[in-house]
Amino acid sequence: MRVTEREREREAETQAEGARPGPRSRDPRVTPWAKGRRQTIEPPRDPRYRHDAIIISGTEMAKQIQKEIQRGVESWISLGNRRPHLSIILVGDNPASHTYVRKKIRAASAVGICSEIILKPKDVSQEELLDITDQLNMDPRVSGILVQLPLPDHVDERTVCNGIAPEKDVDGFHIINIGRLCLDQHSLIPATASAVWEIIKRTGIETFGKNVVVAGRSKNVGMPIAMLLHTDGEHERPGGDATVTIAHRYTPKEQLKIHTQLADIIIVAAAVKKKASFITPVPGGVGPMTVAMLLKNTLLAAKKLIY
């Protein structure tokens, strides 16, 4: 990382005051990219550091998490409990959506979670989708429910997502889950945001006291990531204790440049290319981790550990 004059002054002030440093000394920068793009972690720019990219395999990390989930499922069943069950509502014939759903079904099977696909045509009414979610909400064998997005234009995604009971909302999109996330309370966290947060933690990247730029303000990814990073690490749902700036498409380029130059960590939900000291490749980056965290949410929902 490039050591700026401001950072030298800040370090000198900290030493003069006898302040203790953060819990870790490593200071890499993180830049996960949007879906379908490369995820990168910003490099140390001090010439004493090497600039060779280190590959972070999201696939390998996801495999480890899936093993943990599988053990959790087996332990849960051994106590006489019902096997976790995931219901996926898939609307229309979007090839990408069908591919994502197949991956989720395969991954669920691999960890011992039962699953089903409820396939509806693209002209399905919003009322019918809400009827389906109502039935699944009341079905005691169903642990988790998700509606594969995007939905057709005539269907309001927010209304349908809010039709899922919060305790079965394994995508974490229900207004109650989002609200609890913002209040630092336990909730089912959106899977992609949870995946990025898990990569940061398992890679040992320090966020305490760091300046973070989140480029992207989507309600399903950018906003939840910002919430996870900036909240208090000693609260009910510990956060990253970082100072977070959210940039978006209307942020002036010159301002974005300033923000990223000052940032210790950059999480990108847009096509911004940076030389990296760490790379989570595509495929094999955040994608497999997102599926893994979805399955983790399903197990949490089955155990009723949140609600």
Short mmCIF file of C-alpha atoms in Angstrom, two decimals:
data_model
loop_
_atom_site.label_atom_id
_atom_site.label_comp_id
_atom_site.label_asym_id
_atom_site.label_seq_id
_atom_site.Cartn_x
_atom_site.Cartn_y
_atom_site.Cartn_z
CA MET A 1 0.00 0.00 0.00
CA ARG A 2 1.29 3.48 -0.80
CA VAL A 3 2.17 5.25 2.43
CA THR A 4 0.86 8.80 2.10
CA GLU A 5 2.03 11.82 4.08
CA ARG A 6 -1.31 11.86 5.87
CA GLU A 7 -0.83 8.24 6.94
CA ARG A 8 2.69 8.96 8.22
CA GLU A 9 1.37 11.85 10.28
CA ARG A 10 -1.46 9.71 11.64
CA GLU A 11 0.98 6.93 12.59
CA ALA A 12 3.28 9.43 14.30
CA GLU A 13 0.38 10.88 16.28
CA THR A 14 -0.70 7.38 17.34
CA GLN A 15 2.79 6.52 18.53
CA ALA A 16 3.14 9.83 20.37
CA GLU A 17 -0.11 9.26 22.23
CA GLY A 18 0.89 5.74 23.13
CA ALA A 19 -2.19 4.39 21.43
CA ARG A 20 -2.36 0.72 20.79
CA PRO A 21 -2.41 -0.36 17.15
CA GLY A 22 -5.31 -2.30 15.68
CA PRO A 23 -5.56 -6.00 16.34
CA ARG A 24 -3.68 -6.86 13.18
CA SER A 25 -0.92 -5.15 11.24
CA ARG A 26 -1.80 -6.38 7.78
CA ASP A 27 -3.32 -3.71 5.61
CA PRO A 28 -4.33 -5.15 2.23
CA ARG A 29 -7.07 -3.54 0.21
CA VAL A 30 -10.15 -5.32 -1.01
CA THR A 31 -11.92 -4.83 -4.29
CA PRO A 32 -14.68 -7.38 -4.99
CA TRP A 33 -16.29 -6.74 -8.36
CA ALA A 34 -19.85 -6.98 -9.51
CA LYS A 35 -21.46 -10.26 -10.50
CA GLY A 36 -19.70 -11.66 -13.52
CA ARG A 37 -16.63 -9.49 -13.02
CA ARG A 38 -13.28 -10.09 -11.39
CA GLN A 39 -13.03 -9.55 -7.66
CA THR A 40 -9.74 -7.98 -6.57
CA ILE A 41 -8.03 -6.79 -3.45
CA GLU A 42 -5.99 -3.62 -3.71
CA PRO A 43 -2.22 -4.03 -3.35
CA PRO A 44 0.22 -2.55 -0.87
CA ARG A 45 1.91 0.20 -2.88
CA ASP A 46 4.98 0.58 -0.70
CA PRO A 47 7.95 -0.39 -2.90
CA ARG A 48 9.12 -2.73 -0.16
CA TYR A 49 6.15 -4.97 -0.94
CA ARG A 50 5.90 -7.28 -3.93
CA HIS A 51 3.10 -6.68 -6.40
CA ASP A 52 2.61 -10.29 -7.48
CA ALA A 53 -1.06 -11.24 -7.39
CA ILE A 54 -2.08 -13.90 -4.89
CA ILE A 55 -5.10 -15.95 -5.96
CA ILE A 56 -7.85 -16.29 -3.37
CA SER A 57 -9.90 -19.28 -4.44
CA GLY A 58 -13.52 -18.62 -3.62
CA THR A 59 -14.21 -22.15 -4.81
CA GLU A 60 -11.87 -23.70 -2.24
CA MET A 61 -13.17 -21.45 0.52
CA ALA A 62 -16.75 -22.35 -0.44
CA LYS A 63 -15.88 -26.05 -0.30
CA GLN A 64 -14.61 -25.61 3.23
CA ILE A 65 -17.80 -23.80 4.27
CA GLN A 66 -19.94 -26.46 2.61
CA LYS A 67 -18.12 -29.13 4.62
CA GLU A 68 -18.94 -27.17 7.77
CA ILE A 69 -22.58 -26.93 6.67
CA GLN A 70 -22.72 -30.65 5.88
CA ARG A 71 -21.45 -31.47 9.36
CA GLY A 72 -24.02 -29.07 10.79
CA VAL A 73 -26.83 -30.72 8.83
CA GLU A 74 -25.78 -34.21 9.93
CA SER A 75 -25.56 -33.11 13.55
CA TRP A 76 -28.98 -31.47 13.35
CA ILE A 77 -30.59 -34.59 11.88
CA SER A 78 -28.85 -36.88 14.39
CA LEU A 79 -30.75 -35.05 17.13
CA GLY A 80 -34.03 -36.14 15.58
CA ASN A 81 -34.79 -32.97 13.67
CA ARG A 82 -36.26 -32.67 10.19
CA ARG A 83 -33.78 -32.34 7.32
CA PRO A 84 -33.47 -28.70 6.14
CA HIS A 85 -35.53 -27.98 3.02
CA LEU A 86 -35.03 -25.16 0.49
CA SER A 87 -37.83 -24.10 -1.88
CA ILE A 88 -36.84 -22.02 -4.92
CA ILE A 89 -39.43 -20.18 -7.00
CA LEU A 90 -38.18 -19.74 -10.58
CA VAL A 91 -40.14 -17.58 -13.01
CA GLY A 92 -39.73 -17.57 -16.78
CA ASP A 93 -36.97 -18.91 -18.99
CA ASN A 94 -34.04 -16.60 -18.29
CA PRO A 95 -30.99 -18.82 -19.03
CA ALA A 96 -28.83 -17.18 -16.36
CA SER A 97 -31.51 -17.65 -13.71
CA HIS A 98 -31.90 -21.33 -14.61
CA THR A 99 -28.12 -21.79 -14.40
CA TYR A 100 -27.94 -20.15 -10.98
CA VAL A 101 -30.80 -22.24 -9.67
CA ARG A 102 -29.22 -25.49 -10.89
CA LYS A 103 -26.02 -24.58 -9.05
CA LYS A 104 -27.97 -23.92 -5.87
CA ILE A 105 -29.84 -27.22 -6.15
CA ARG A 106 -26.62 -29.20 -6.73
CA ALA A 107 -24.88 -27.47 -3.84
CA ALA A 108 -27.84 -28.09 -1.52
CA SER A 109 -27.83 -31.78 -2.37
CA ALA A 110 -24.11 -32.00 -1.71
CA VAL A 111 -24.49 -30.77 1.88
CA GLY A 112 -27.60 -32.83 2.62
CA ILE A 113 -30.24 -30.12 2.25
CA CYS A 114 -33.46 -31.12 0.48
CA SER A 115 -34.58 -28.73 -2.23
CA GLU A 116 -37.28 -28.16 -4.81
CA ILE A 117 -37.88 -25.86 -7.78
CA ILE A 118 -41.31 -24.32 -8.28
CA LEU A 119 -41.25 -23.29 -11.93
CA LYS A 120 -43.76 -20.73 -13.18
CA PRO A 121 -44.18 -19.15 -16.64
CA LYS A 122 -43.02 -15.58 -17.26
CA ASP A 123 -46.62 -14.33 -17.42
CA VAL A 124 -47.46 -15.57 -13.92
CA SER A 125 -49.35 -12.99 -11.90
CA GLN A 126 -47.98 -11.32 -8.83
CA GLU A 127 -51.00 -12.58 -6.90
CA GLU A 128 -50.16 -16.19 -7.76
CA LEU A 129 -46.58 -15.75 -6.61
CA LEU A 130 -47.79 -14.31 -3.31
CA ASP A 131 -50.15 -17.26 -2.93
CA ILE A 132 -47.20 -19.62 -3.41
CA THR A 133 -45.09 -17.81 -0.82
CA ASP A 134 -48.02 -17.90 1.62
CA GLN A 135 -48.33 -21.67 1.20
CA LEU A 136 -44.59 -22.18 1.67
CA ASN A 137 -44.58 -19.91 4.73
CA MET A 138 -47.14 -22.17 6.37
CA ASP A 139 -45.49 -25.45 5.33
CA PRO A 140 -43.59 -26.82 8.36
CA ARG A 141 -41.29 -28.96 6.20
CA VAL A 142 -39.93 -25.87 4.37
CA SER A 143 -36.95 -24.25 6.11
CA GLY A 144 -36.01 -21.65 3.54
CA ILE A 145 -37.62 -19.89 0.58
CA LEU A 146 -36.14 -17.79 -2.17
CA VAL A 147 -37.50 -16.22 -5.33
CA GLN A 148 -34.87 -16.20 -8.07
CA LEU A 149 -34.37 -12.65 -9.32
CA PRO A 150 -34.90 -10.85 -11.62
CA LEU A 151 -38.67 -11.17 -12.00
CA PRO A 152 -40.69 -10.04 -15.04
CA ASP A 153 -41.42 -6.32 -15.25
CA HIS A 154 -45.09 -6.70 -14.32
CA VAL A 155 -44.14 -8.19 -10.94
CA ASP A 156 -42.90 -5.97 -8.11
CA GLU A 157 -39.82 -7.71 -6.70
CA ARG A 158 -39.96 -5.91 -3.36
CA THR A 159 -43.58 -6.95 -2.77
CA VAL A 160 -42.82 -10.59 -3.56
CA CYS A 161 -39.67 -10.66 -1.42
CA ASN A 162 -41.62 -9.17 1.48
CA GLY A 163 -44.20 -11.92 0.99
CA ILE A 164 -41.70 -14.45 2.30
CA ALA A 165 -41.73 -14.93 6.07
CA PRO A 166 -38.60 -13.25 7.54
CA GLU A 167 -37.59 -16.47 9.32
CA LYS A 168 -37.59 -18.35 5.98
CA ASP A 169 -36.10 -15.53 3.89
CA VAL A 170 -32.75 -17.15 3.10
CA ASP A 171 -31.92 -14.47 0.50
CA GLY A 172 -32.11 -11.89 3.30
CA PHE A 173 -34.16 -9.44 1.21
CA HIS A 174 -37.21 -9.08 3.46
CA ILE A 175 -37.59 -5.59 4.91
CA ILE A 176 -37.32 -6.99 8.45
CA ASN A 177 -34.04 -8.76 7.72
CA ILE A 178 -32.63 -5.64 6.06
CA GLY A 179 -33.84 -3.50 8.97
CA ARG A 180 -32.27 -5.79 11.55
CA LEU A 181 -29.02 -5.78 9.56
CA CYS A 182 -28.97 -1.97 9.65
CA LEU A 183 -29.59 -2.02 13.41
CA ASP A 184 -26.65 -4.39 14.04
CA GLN A 185 -29.02 -7.17 15.07
CA HIS A 186 -28.89 -10.82 14.09
CA SER A 187 -30.64 -11.46 10.79
CA LEU A 188 -30.49 -13.57 7.66
CA ILE A 189 -27.91 -11.58 5.68
CA PRO A 190 -28.07 -11.25 1.87
CA ALA A 191 -25.87 -14.01 0.51
CA THR A 192 -23.55 -11.98 -1.74
CA ALA A 193 -22.84 -9.41 0.95
CA SER A 194 -22.31 -12.22 3.43
CA ALA A 195 -19.93 -13.90 0.97
CA VAL A 196 -17.77 -10.77 0.63
CA TRP A 197 -17.72 -10.32 4.41
CA GLU A 198 -16.77 -13.97 4.92
CA ILE A 199 -13.93 -13.71 2.39
CA ILE A 200 -12.61 -10.64 4.21
CA LYS A 201 -12.72 -12.38 7.59
CA ARG A 202 -11.30 -15.72 6.47
CA THR A 203 -8.52 -14.06 4.50
CA GLY A 204 -7.52 -12.11 7.61
CA ILE A 205 -8.05 -8.67 6.08
CA GLU A 206 -8.23 -6.04 8.81
CA THR A 207 -11.15 -3.57 8.67
CA PHE A 208 -10.90 -2.02 12.14
CA GLY A 209 -10.40 1.73 11.79
CA LYS A 210 -9.88 1.51 8.03
CA ASN A 211 -11.30 3.80 5.36
CA VAL A 212 -13.48 1.79 2.98
CA VAL A 213 -15.06 2.77 -0.33
CA VAL A 214 -18.01 0.69 -1.52
CA ALA A 215 -18.60 1.47 -5.19
CA GLY A 216 -22.21 0.50 -5.77
CA ARG A 217 -25.38 1.13 -3.75
CA SER A 218 -27.65 -1.77 -4.71
CA LYS A 219 -30.03 -2.82 -1.96
CA ASN A 220 -29.00 -6.47 -2.35
CA VAL A 221 -25.21 -6.07 -2.44
CA GLY A 222 -23.65 -2.63 -2.00
CA MET A 223 -25.82 -1.40 0.87
CA PRO A 224 -25.61 -4.62 2.96
CA ILE A 225 -21.83 -4.76 2.48
CA ALA A 226 -21.55 -1.18 3.71
CA MET A 227 -23.69 -2.04 6.74
CA LEU A 228 -21.51 -5.03 7.62
CA LEU A 229 -18.31 -3.04 7.32
CA HIS A 230 -19.18 0.14 9.22
CA THR A 231 -21.09 -1.20 12.21
CA ASP A 232 -19.69 -1.69 15.73
CA GLY A 233 -17.65 -4.82 16.25
CA GLU A 234 -18.98 -5.16 19.80
CA HIS A 235 -22.67 -5.01 18.93
CA GLU A 236 -25.09 -7.97 18.82
CA ARG A 237 -24.15 -8.62 15.20
CA PRO A 238 -20.47 -7.56 15.07
CA GLY A 239 -19.43 -5.32 12.21
CA GLY A 240 -16.12 -4.23 10.75
CA ASP A 241 -15.63 -0.90 12.59
CA ALA A 242 -14.62 0.76 9.31
CA THR A 243 -15.39 4.25 8.02
CA VAL A 244 -17.40 3.62 4.86
CA THR A 245 -18.02 5.85 1.85
CA ILE A 246 -20.60 4.68 -0.69
CA ALA A 247 -20.00 5.77 -4.28
CA HIS A 248 -22.39 5.23 -7.20
CA ARG A 249 -22.97 6.15 -10.83
CA TYR A 250 -23.62 9.81 -10.00
CA THR A 251 -20.45 10.22 -7.95
CA PRO A 252 -18.21 12.57 -10.01
CA LYS A 253 -15.18 10.75 -11.36
CA GLU A 254 -12.78 13.23 -9.80
CA GLN A 255 -14.42 12.69 -6.41
CA LEU A 256 -14.35 8.93 -6.83
CA LYS A 257 -10.64 9.16 -7.58
CA ILE A 258 -10.05 11.12 -4.38
CA HIS A 259 -12.10 8.70 -2.30
CA THR A 260 -10.30 5.64 -3.67
CA GLN A 261 -6.89 7.23 -3.15
CA LEU A 262 -7.72 7.82 0.51
CA ALA A 263 -9.25 4.39 0.98
CA ASP A 264 -7.57 1.48 2.71
CA ILE A 265 -10.13 -0.96 1.29
CA ILE A 266 -12.13 -0.68 -1.92
CA ILE A 267 -15.11 -2.92 -2.61
CA VAL A 268 -16.25 -2.46 -6.16
CA ALA A 269 -19.69 -3.22 -7.57
CA ALA A 270 -18.77 -1.72 -10.95
CA ALA A 271 -16.10 -2.21 -13.61
CA VAL A 272 -13.11 -0.50 -12.03
CA LYS A 273 -9.82 -2.18 -12.79
CA LYS A 274 -6.94 -2.03 -10.35
CA LYS A 275 -3.65 -3.85 -10.04
CA ALA A 276 -4.12 -6.29 -7.19
CA SER A 277 -2.13 -8.09 -4.56
CA PHE A 278 -5.06 -10.50 -4.16
CA ILE A 279 -7.52 -11.70 -6.79
CA THR A 280 -10.67 -13.76 -6.44
CA PRO A 281 -11.00 -15.10 -9.99
CA VAL A 282 -14.10 -15.48 -12.15
CA PRO A 283 -15.30 -18.17 -12.18
CA GLY A 284 -14.36 -19.29 -8.71
CA GLY A 285 -14.59 -16.02 -6.77
CA VAL A 286 -17.52 -14.56 -4.91
CA GLY A 287 -20.03 -16.69 -6.88
CA PRO A 288 -19.33 -20.04 -5.14
CA MET A 289 -19.16 -18.24 -1.81
CA THR A 290 -22.57 -16.69 -2.41
CA VAL A 291 -24.10 -20.14 -2.89
CA ALA A 292 -22.33 -21.41 0.22
CA MET A 293 -23.67 -18.54 2.34
CA LEU A 294 -27.17 -19.18 0.98
CA LEU A 295 -26.92 -22.76 2.24
CA LYS A 296 -25.63 -21.52 5.58
CA ASN A 297 -28.70 -19.27 5.83
CA THR A 298 -30.90 -22.30 5.08
CA LEU A 299 -29.35 -24.25 7.95
CA LEU A 300 -29.72 -21.23 10.27
CA ALA A 301 -33.38 -20.98 9.27
CA ALA A 302 -33.96 -24.69 9.90
CA LYS A 303 -32.42 -24.40 13.35
CA LYS A 304 -34.42 -21.20 14.03
CA LEU A 305 -31.25 -19.57 15.38
CA ILE A 306 -32.25 -16.09 14.20
CA TYR A 307 -36.02 -16.06 14.82
#
